[in-house]
Amino acid sequence: MGMTMDTSTARPIVTDPGMTDSGGSAATDDGVDDLLTLQVWLSPAFPVGGFSYSHGLEWAIEAGAVTTAAGLAAWLGDVLVHGAGRNDAILLAAAHRATVADDVERLAEVVELAAASQPSRERRLEATAQGAAFVRAIADTWQTPRFAELLDRLAARMAPATPTWTHAVAVGTAAGAHGLALDRVLPAFLQGFAASVISAGVRAVPLGQSDGLRVLRSLGPTLRAVAAAGAGGDLDLLGGAAVLADIASMRHETQYTRLFRS
Amino acid sequence: MTPVDAPPFASVPLVLERARGRAEIGFAQTDGVTRLDRLYQEGQAKIRLPKSHGGVPPTAVFINTGGGIAGGDRLAWSADFGPGTRAVVTSQAAERVYRSSKTDGSLAGEIDNRITVAAGAEAEWLPQETILFEGAALTRRLEVDVAADARLLAVESTVFGRSAMGEEVTACRLVDRWRLRRAGRLVWADTFRVEGAARDILAGTATGAGARAFATIVMVAPDAEARLDGVREVLETETCGAGASAFDGLLLVRMADPSARVLRDALIRTVVHIRQAEMPRVWSC
């Protein structure tokens, strides 16, 4: 991936990155450190470029399948339950569990499977460009010897191929390496994904900001359910039925006027 | 039920006769001619190899003599395309999957498909559609290994109920899993999974918008990505929901339509365009 693993270039402000992590030597165990870390990693401001992808929604809007806030909630609800939401939850959990168990063999399987599970060129771009950017950003700013060493072993295991990270697997792996609890990471990741698609919908339909927030709020129980269903990280449970969302992402590739990269 | 509660052999009368079948075909090439190298068949899985004429590559026809799949049935098909071979595998008829006594998946019909395509070979996997009846349960796996410079065109289509008969599938369990490796590397992994309230699940705007018939076409070949524009032109003329994309040496097409007939016609036109030849004869019987 061309990223540097050299921890000697750590920023001077943080003399011992390990001290700021909830996973290692944190002084307290009240979950606040985890919360603070996740808020940053899954914030729209984290430099993975989430704002530039619509997951095919832009074409669904163009085709008239999504025209209202209620329509957006239904479309995105399907994607969460029967599409990328469900599968990303399983893959994130599997990566997290493999990392915690220090099982590089399993992690390599999850990385490869996630990259191969994208149904179109643009969905592949959406998943892997954000994944690569996430790993780069973590290696650059949130590095720990454990994460760096894990990346090295994974690269050695997958050589001569280089690991192609999807966003979900990258987050699951980094969170596992930092000791962040899976039952916090999963719903937060899914909410970040939902918020990103909603933000695209707000711009492309267009909808009001409050409409977008209401959609996000209404999906709360769905996010919880999808996170709970995927938490086991059982790869045999992958799969879905979001066929029209897949087709939308394919059709988006030739959409004449477009704001988004997917 | 615990073992201590069960009298000896209590389970014997409950064991139903389940269909089993396994068939394997292998092609080899000598002096530029593809010929049958190996044929094995067992149980209700049979393979017929009609004489091919006029430059049509050898075409193997898979036949499930059981006339459908019920819960607990197990079928395994495999096709091995040796170096430099060129051959087609299809099926005699649409595969029907009947109501299972348990739709929770504990008694699904199972189909295991394996394809290996060796260096320089050209393989086509063109089975006819699978029709799921109300309450059907099916777990299908397709494992594909393609050499770096080999070619594969594969199709899978699934229909929920016979819409021409006015049938609707409100509940079923389908897990249809593809894993495709090229030169040993996993390049395509996909699972079509519809478990439970099928009609409701497939009603959504991101799922099927009421579609009953679905198809996926995958092409792996050195020039697969270059075929994208031509395929898109064909899809442009179709009324069914359809999209195509290409990446990583793959060409992918997905289709969905409320009508099995409309989908089948669109699928045939698209596949005929891709392979630059008519469908195998069994498709028009």
PDB file of C-alpha atoms in Angstrom, chain A residues 14-235:
ATOM      1  CA  VAL A  14       2.580  12.636  21.199  1.00  0.00           C
ATOM      2  CA  THR A  15       5.668  11.220  22.771  1.00  0.00           C
ATOM      3  CA  ASP A  16       4.063   7.891  23.616  1.00  0.00           C
ATOM      4  CA  PRO A  17       1.041   7.139  21.446  1.00  0.00           C
ATOM      5  CA  GLY A  18       0.270   4.097  23.601  1.00  0.00           C
ATOM      6  CA  MET A  19      -0.620   6.316  26.540  1.00  0.00           C
ATOM      7  CA  THR A  20      -3.537   7.873  24.708  1.00  0.00           C
ATOM      8  CA  ASP A  21      -5.111   4.599  23.658  1.00  0.00           C
ATOM      9  CA  SER A  22      -7.884   2.945  25.534  1.00  0.00           C
ATOM     10  CA  GLY A  23      -6.496  -0.463  24.659  1.00  0.00           C
ATOM     11  CA  GLY A  24      -3.128  -0.424  26.361  1.00  0.00           C
ATOM     12  CA  SER A  25      -2.119   1.647  29.294  1.00  0.00           C
ATOM     13  CA  ALA A  26      -5.150   3.875  29.703  1.00  0.00           C
ATOM     14  CA  ALA A  27      -5.567   4.887  33.307  1.00  0.00           C
ATOM     15  CA  THR A  28      -9.312   4.477  33.405  1.00  0.00           C
ATOM     16  CA  ASP A  29     -11.651   1.843  32.100  1.00  0.00           C
ATOM     17  CA  ASP A  30     -14.933   3.752  31.870  1.00  0.00           C
ATOM     18  CA  GLY A  31     -15.154   3.561  28.067  1.00  0.00           C
ATOM     19  CA  VAL A  32     -14.695   7.288  27.568  1.00  0.00           C
ATOM     20  CA  ASP A  33     -11.349   6.864  25.842  1.00  0.00           C
ATOM     21  CA  ASP A  34     -12.942   4.394  23.403  1.00  0.00           C
ATOM     22  CA  LEU A  35     -15.729   6.857  22.746  1.00  0.00           C
ATOM     23  CA  LEU A  36     -13.308   9.688  22.049  1.00  0.00           C
ATOM     24  CA  THR A  37     -11.254   7.567  19.676  1.00  0.00           C
ATOM     25  CA  LEU A  38     -14.293   6.302  17.771  1.00  0.00           C
ATOM     26  CA  GLN A  39     -15.731   9.805  17.467  1.00  0.00           C
ATOM     27  CA  VAL A  40     -12.582  10.816  15.633  1.00  0.00           C
ATOM     28  CA  TRP A  41     -12.103   7.710  13.484  1.00  0.00           C
ATOM     29  CA  LEU A  42     -15.712   7.627  12.305  1.00  0.00           C
ATOM     30  CA  SER A  43     -16.226  11.357  12.049  1.00  0.00           C
ATOM     31  CA  PRO A  44     -17.045  12.751   8.580  1.00  0.00           C
ATOM     32  CA  ALA A  45     -13.916  14.853   9.096  1.00  0.00           C
ATOM     33  CA  PHE A  46     -11.642  11.814   9.259  1.00  0.00           C
ATOM     34  CA  PRO A  47      -9.661  11.970   6.007  1.00  0.00           C
ATOM     35  CA  VAL A  48     -11.130   9.041   4.059  1.00  0.00           C
ATOM     36  CA  GLY A  49     -13.280  11.130   1.737  1.00  0.00           C
ATOM     37  CA  GLY A  50     -16.623   9.592   2.693  1.00  0.00           C
ATOM     38  CA  PHE A  51     -18.487  12.676   1.466  1.00  0.00           C
ATOM     39  CA  SER A  52     -17.651  11.850  -2.143  1.00  0.00           C
ATOM     40  CA  TYR A  53     -19.551   8.530  -2.351  1.00  0.00           C
ATOM     41  CA  SER A  54     -23.290   7.903  -2.617  1.00  0.00           C
ATOM     42  CA  HIS A  55     -23.278   4.069  -2.777  1.00  0.00           C
ATOM     43  CA  GLY A  56     -25.330   4.245  -5.992  1.00  0.00           C
ATOM     44  CA  LEU A  57     -27.975   6.452  -4.385  1.00  0.00           C
ATOM     45  CA  GLU A  58     -27.319   9.235  -6.865  1.00  0.00           C
ATOM     46  CA  TRP A  59     -28.512   6.989  -9.688  1.00  0.00           C
ATOM     47  CA  ALA A  60     -31.501   5.737  -7.649  1.00  0.00           C
ATOM     48  CA  ILE A  61     -32.476   9.394  -7.263  1.00  0.00           C
ATOM     49  CA  GLU A  62     -31.949  10.074 -10.964  1.00  0.00           C
ATOM     50  CA  ALA A  63     -34.093   7.034 -11.816  1.00  0.00           C
ATOM     51  CA  GLY A  64     -36.884   8.236  -9.536  1.00  0.00           C
ATOM     52  CA  ALA A  65     -36.594   5.347  -7.051  1.00  0.00           C
ATOM     53  CA  VAL A  66     -35.788   7.787  -4.213  1.00  0.00           C
ATOM     54  CA  THR A  67     -37.500  11.184  -4.186  1.00  0.00           C
ATOM     55  CA  THR A  68     -38.402  11.877  -0.541  1.00  0.00           C
ATOM     56  CA  ALA A  69     -36.988  11.520   2.970  1.00  0.00           C
ATOM     57  CA  ALA A  70     -39.232   8.502   3.553  1.00  0.00           C
ATOM     58  CA  GLY A  71     -38.031   7.000   0.296  1.00  0.00           C
ATOM     59  CA  LEU A  72     -34.424   7.566   1.348  1.00  0.00           C
ATOM     60  CA  ALA A  73     -35.043   5.896   4.714  1.00  0.00           C
ATOM     61  CA  ALA A  74     -36.571   2.858   3.001  1.00  0.00           C
ATOM     62  CA  TRP A  75     -33.799   2.565   0.392  1.00  0.00           C
ATOM     63  CA  LEU A  76     -31.031   2.952   2.963  1.00  0.00           C
ATOM     64  CA  GLY A  77     -32.816   0.605   5.379  1.00  0.00           C
ATOM     65  CA  ASP A  78     -32.729  -2.090   2.692  1.00  0.00           C
ATOM     66  CA  VAL A  79     -29.049  -1.442   2.026  1.00  0.00           C
ATOM     67  CA  LEU A  80     -28.314  -1.760   5.744  1.00  0.00           C
ATOM     68  CA  VAL A  81     -30.353  -4.936   6.286  1.00  0.00           C
ATOM     69  CA  HIS A  82     -29.911  -6.708   2.943  1.00  0.00           C
ATOM     70  CA  GLY A  83     -26.830  -5.080   1.444  1.00  0.00           C
ATOM     71  CA  ALA A  84     -23.512  -3.499   2.334  1.00  0.00           C
ATOM     72  CA  GLY A  85     -24.579  -2.669   5.904  1.00  0.00           C
ATOM     73  CA  ARG A  86     -25.091  -6.293   6.824  1.00  0.00           C
ATOM     74  CA  ASN A  87     -21.986  -7.495   5.039  1.00  0.00           C
ATOM     75  CA  ASP A  88     -19.728  -4.740   6.340  1.00  0.00           C
ATOM     76  CA  ALA A  89     -20.918  -5.532   9.862  1.00  0.00           C
ATOM     77  CA  ILE A  90     -19.963  -9.191   9.464  1.00  0.00           C
ATOM     78  CA  LEU A  91     -16.617  -8.369   7.833  1.00  0.00           C
ATOM     79  CA  LEU A  92     -15.747  -5.673  10.363  1.00  0.00           C
ATOM     80  CA  ALA A  93     -16.541  -8.072  13.205  1.00  0.00           C
ATOM     81  CA  ALA A  94     -14.543 -10.871  11.589  1.00  0.00           C
ATOM     82  CA  ALA A  95     -11.522  -8.564  11.138  1.00  0.00           C
ATOM     83  CA  HIS A  96     -11.827  -7.302  14.709  1.00  0.00           C
ATOM     84  CA  ARG A  97     -12.030 -10.829  16.107  1.00  0.00           C
ATOM     85  CA  ALA A  98      -9.110 -12.063  13.993  1.00  0.00           C
ATOM     86  CA  THR A  99      -7.023  -9.115  15.164  1.00  0.00           C
ATOM     87  CA  VAL A 100      -7.860  -9.616  18.820  1.00  0.00           C
ATOM     88  CA  ALA A 101      -7.043 -13.325  18.450  1.00  0.00           C
ATOM     89  CA  ASP A 102      -3.820 -12.367  16.636  1.00  0.00           C
ATOM     90  CA  ASP A 103      -4.883 -14.678  13.794  1.00  0.00           C
ATOM     91  CA  VAL A 104      -3.170 -13.236  10.708  1.00  0.00           C
ATOM     92  CA  GLU A 105      -4.257 -16.166   8.556  1.00  0.00           C
ATOM     93  CA  ARG A 106      -7.904 -15.417   9.277  1.00  0.00           C
ATOM     94  CA  LEU A 107      -7.388 -11.677   8.857  1.00  0.00           C
ATOM     95  CA  ALA A 108      -5.889 -12.259   5.403  1.00  0.00           C
ATOM     96  CA  GLU A 109      -8.965 -14.273   4.461  1.00  0.00           C
ATOM     97  CA  VAL A 110     -11.271 -11.484   5.636  1.00  0.00           C
ATOM     98  CA  VAL A 111      -9.285  -8.782   3.800  1.00  0.00           C
ATOM     99  CA  GLU A 112      -9.356 -10.760   0.543  1.00  0.00           C
ATOM    100  CA  LEU A 113     -13.029 -11.680   0.845  1.00  0.00           C
ATOM    101  CA  ALA A 114     -14.130  -8.112   1.577  1.00  0.00           C
ATOM    102  CA  ALA A 115     -12.292  -6.715  -1.438  1.00  0.00           C
ATOM    103  CA  ALA A 116     -13.789  -9.396  -3.713  1.00  0.00           C
ATOM    104  CA  SER A 117     -17.314  -8.770  -2.418  1.00  0.00           C
ATOM    105  CA  GLN A 118     -17.830  -5.425  -4.145  1.00  0.00           C
ATOM    106  CA  PRO A 119     -20.408  -5.663  -6.934  1.00  0.00           C
ATOM    107  CA  SER A 120     -19.223  -2.876  -9.249  1.00  0.00           C
ATOM    108  CA  ARG A 121     -16.173  -0.801 -10.114  1.00  0.00           C
ATOM    109  CA  GLU A 122     -17.465   2.227  -8.234  1.00  0.00           C
ATOM    110  CA  ARG A 123     -18.535   0.290  -5.140  1.00  0.00           C
ATOM    111  CA  ARG A 124     -15.083  -1.270  -5.151  1.00  0.00           C
ATOM    112  CA  LEU A 125     -13.586   2.209  -5.319  1.00  0.00           C
ATOM    113  CA  GLU A 126     -15.881   3.426  -2.531  1.00  0.00           C
ATOM    114  CA  ALA A 127     -14.889   0.570  -0.235  1.00  0.00           C
ATOM    115  CA  THR A 128     -11.188   0.312  -1.022  1.00  0.00           C
ATOM    116  CA  ALA A 129     -10.232   3.976  -1.457  1.00  0.00           C
ATOM    117  CA  GLN A 130     -11.709   4.699   1.965  1.00  0.00           C
ATOM    118  CA  GLY A 131     -10.072   1.563   3.370  1.00  0.00           C
ATOM    119  CA  ALA A 132      -6.628   2.511   2.099  1.00  0.00           C
ATOM    120  CA  ALA A 133      -7.034   6.100   3.309  1.00  0.00           C
ATOM    121  CA  PHE A 134      -8.164   4.896   6.725  1.00  0.00           C
ATOM    122  CA  VAL A 135      -5.171   2.583   7.166  1.00  0.00           C
ATOM    123  CA  ARG A 136      -2.827   5.369   6.010  1.00  0.00           C
ATOM    124  CA  ALA A 137      -4.339   7.840   8.440  1.00  0.00           C
ATOM    125  CA  ILE A 138      -4.172   5.429  11.370  1.00  0.00           C
ATOM    126  CA  ALA A 139      -0.592   4.424  10.558  1.00  0.00           C
ATOM    127  CA  ASP A 140       0.279   8.105  10.367  1.00  0.00           C
ATOM    128  CA  THR A 141      -1.509   9.420  13.453  1.00  0.00           C
ATOM    129  CA  TRP A 142      -2.807   6.606  15.641  1.00  0.00           C
ATOM    130  CA  GLN A 143       0.013   4.140  15.219  1.00  0.00           C
ATOM    131  CA  THR A 144       0.889   1.581  17.819  1.00  0.00           C
ATOM    132  CA  PRO A 145       3.629  -1.019  17.652  1.00  0.00           C
ATOM    133  CA  ARG A 146       0.897  -3.654  17.666  1.00  0.00           C
ATOM    134  CA  PHE A 147      -0.939  -2.244  14.625  1.00  0.00           C
ATOM    135  CA  ALA A 148       2.328  -1.671  12.736  1.00  0.00           C
ATOM    136  CA  GLU A 149       3.520  -5.182  13.445  1.00  0.00           C
ATOM    137  CA  LEU A 150       0.157  -6.633  12.423  1.00  0.00           C
ATOM    138  CA  LEU A 151       0.254  -4.787   9.094  1.00  0.00           C
ATOM    139  CA  ASP A 152       3.752  -6.096   8.444  1.00  0.00           C
ATOM    140  CA  ARG A 153       2.780  -9.690   9.150  1.00  0.00           C
ATOM    141  CA  LEU A 154      -0.336  -9.376   7.028  1.00  0.00           C
ATOM    142  CA  ALA A 155       1.651  -7.954   4.119  1.00  0.00           C
ATOM    143  CA  ALA A 156       4.131 -10.830   4.419  1.00  0.00           C
ATOM    144  CA  ARG A 157       1.299 -13.371   4.546  1.00  0.00           C
ATOM    145  CA  MET A 158      -0.466 -11.931   1.476  1.00  0.00           C
ATOM    146  CA  ALA A 159       2.662 -11.341  -0.650  1.00  0.00           C
ATOM    147  CA  PRO A 160       3.168 -11.038  -3.537  1.00  0.00           C
ATOM    148  CA  ALA A 161      -0.308  -9.462  -3.521  1.00  0.00           C
ATOM    149  CA  THR A 162      -0.734  -6.349  -1.404  1.00  0.00           C
ATOM    150  CA  PRO A 163      -3.666  -6.217   1.023  1.00  0.00           C
ATOM    151  CA  THR A 164      -6.608  -4.335  -0.451  1.00  0.00           C
ATOM    152  CA  TRP A 165      -8.429  -2.867   2.528  1.00  0.00           C
ATOM    153  CA  THR A 166     -12.109  -2.103   2.524  1.00  0.00           C
ATOM    154  CA  HIS A 167     -13.243   0.603   4.914  1.00  0.00           C
ATOM    155  CA  ALA A 168     -15.099  -1.843   7.188  1.00  0.00           C
ATOM    156  CA  VAL A 169     -12.203  -4.282   7.455  1.00  0.00           C
ATOM    157  CA  ALA A 170      -9.697  -1.482   8.018  1.00  0.00           C
ATOM    158  CA  VAL A 171     -11.805  -0.064  10.858  1.00  0.00           C
ATOM    159  CA  GLY A 172     -12.343  -3.509  12.381  1.00  0.00           C
ATOM    160  CA  THR A 173      -8.637  -4.277  12.291  1.00  0.00           C
ATOM    161  CA  ALA A 174      -7.494  -0.932  13.696  1.00  0.00           C
ATOM    162  CA  ALA A 175     -10.173  -1.076  16.388  1.00  0.00           C
ATOM    163  CA  GLY A 176      -9.123  -4.597  17.339  1.00  0.00           C
ATOM    164  CA  ALA A 177      -5.480  -3.564  17.499  1.00  0.00           C
ATOM    165  CA  HIS A 178      -6.410  -0.618  19.725  1.00  0.00           C
ATOM    166  CA  GLY A 179      -8.588  -2.713  22.007  1.00  0.00           C
ATOM    167  CA  LEU A 180     -11.794  -0.863  21.145  1.00  0.00           C
ATOM    168  CA  ALA A 181     -14.862  -2.886  22.071  1.00  0.00           C
ATOM    169  CA  LEU A 182     -16.605  -4.448  19.073  1.00  0.00           C
ATOM    170  CA  ASP A 183     -20.082  -3.760  20.431  1.00  0.00           C
ATOM    171  CA  ARG A 184     -19.273  -0.040  20.339  1.00  0.00           C
ATOM    172  CA  VAL A 185     -17.381   0.019  17.065  1.00  0.00           C
ATOM    173  CA  LEU A 186     -19.986  -1.835  15.005  1.00  0.00           C
ATOM    174  CA  PRO A 187     -23.050   0.383  15.472  1.00  0.00           C
ATOM    175  CA  ALA A 188     -20.867   3.489  15.287  1.00  0.00           C
ATOM    176  CA  PHE A 189     -19.360   2.370  11.985  1.00  0.00           C
ATOM    177  CA  LEU A 190     -22.797   1.591  10.559  1.00  0.00           C
ATOM    178  CA  GLN A 191     -24.085   4.957  11.693  1.00  0.00           C
ATOM    179  CA  GLY A 192     -21.152   6.636   9.979  1.00  0.00           C
ATOM    180  CA  PHE A 193     -21.981   4.788   6.756  1.00  0.00           C
ATOM    181  CA  ALA A 194     -25.668   5.686   7.045  1.00  0.00           C
ATOM    182  CA  ALA A 195     -24.848   9.328   7.765  1.00  0.00           C
ATOM    183  CA  SER A 196     -22.586   9.459   4.740  1.00  0.00           C
ATOM    184  CA  VAL A 197     -25.266   8.065   2.381  1.00  0.00           C
ATOM    185  CA  ILE A 198     -27.883  10.370   3.920  1.00  0.00           C
ATOM    186  CA  SER A 199     -25.590  13.330   3.417  1.00  0.00           C
ATOM    187  CA  ALA A 200     -25.364  12.381  -0.258  1.00  0.00           C
ATOM    188  CA  GLY A 201     -29.154  12.132  -0.370  1.00  0.00           C
ATOM    189  CA  VAL A 202     -29.602  15.524   1.258  1.00  0.00           C
ATOM    190  CA  ARG A 203     -27.431  17.062  -1.441  1.00  0.00           C
ATOM    191  CA  ALA A 204     -28.733  15.075  -4.428  1.00  0.00           C
ATOM    192  CA  VAL A 205     -32.518  14.808  -3.868  1.00  0.00           C
ATOM    193  CA  PRO A 206     -32.276  17.527  -2.390  1.00  0.00           C
ATOM    194  CA  LEU A 207     -33.666  17.320   1.139  1.00  0.00           C
ATOM    195  CA  GLY A 208     -33.517  19.635   4.123  1.00  0.00           C
ATOM    196  CA  GLN A 209     -30.875  19.102   6.791  1.00  0.00           C
ATOM    197  CA  SER A 210     -33.614  18.279   9.304  1.00  0.00           C
ATOM    198  CA  ASP A 211     -35.081  15.680   6.950  1.00  0.00           C
ATOM    199  CA  GLY A 212     -31.686  14.016   6.744  1.00  0.00           C
ATOM    200  CA  LEU A 213     -31.306  14.006  10.514  1.00  0.00           C
ATOM    201  CA  ARG A 214     -34.781  12.530  10.938  1.00  0.00           C
ATOM    202  CA  VAL A 215     -33.874   9.728   8.541  1.00  0.00           C
ATOM    203  CA  LEU A 216     -30.704   9.016  10.498  1.00  0.00           C
ATOM    204  CA  ARG A 217     -32.586   9.031  13.779  1.00  0.00           C
ATOM    205  CA  SER A 218     -35.314   6.747  12.414  1.00  0.00           C
ATOM    206  CA  LEU A 219     -32.694   4.193  11.395  1.00  0.00           C
ATOM    207  CA  GLY A 220     -31.335   3.860  14.942  1.00  0.00           C
ATOM    208  CA  PRO A 221     -33.098   0.561  15.706  1.00  0.00           C
ATOM    209  CA  THR A 222     -32.015  -0.794  12.293  1.00  0.00           C
ATOM    210  CA  LEU A 223     -28.377   0.084  13.008  1.00  0.00           C
ATOM    211  CA  ARG A 224     -28.568  -1.703  16.351  1.00  0.00           C
ATOM    212  CA  ALA A 225     -30.162  -4.785  14.813  1.00  0.00           C
ATOM    213  CA  VAL A 226     -27.703  -5.014  11.926  1.00  0.00           C
ATOM    214  CA  ALA A 227     -24.756  -4.546  14.299  1.00  0.00           C
ATOM    215  CA  ALA A 228     -26.060  -7.270  16.617  1.00  0.00           C
ATOM    216  CA  ALA A 229     -26.657  -9.664  13.720  1.00  0.00           C
ATOM    217  CA  GLY A 230     -23.134  -9.185  12.369  1.00  0.00           C
ATOM    218  CA  ALA A 231     -21.237  -9.180  15.649  1.00  0.00           C
ATOM    219  CA  GLY A 232     -20.328 -12.864  15.465  1.00  0.00           C
ATOM    220  CA  GLY A 233     -18.283 -12.201  12.333  1.00  0.00           C
ATOM    221  CA  ASP A 234     -19.487 -15.473  10.815  1.00  0.00           C
ATOM    222  CA  LEU A 235     -18.422 -15.312   7.167  1.00  0.00           C
TER     223      LEU A 235
END
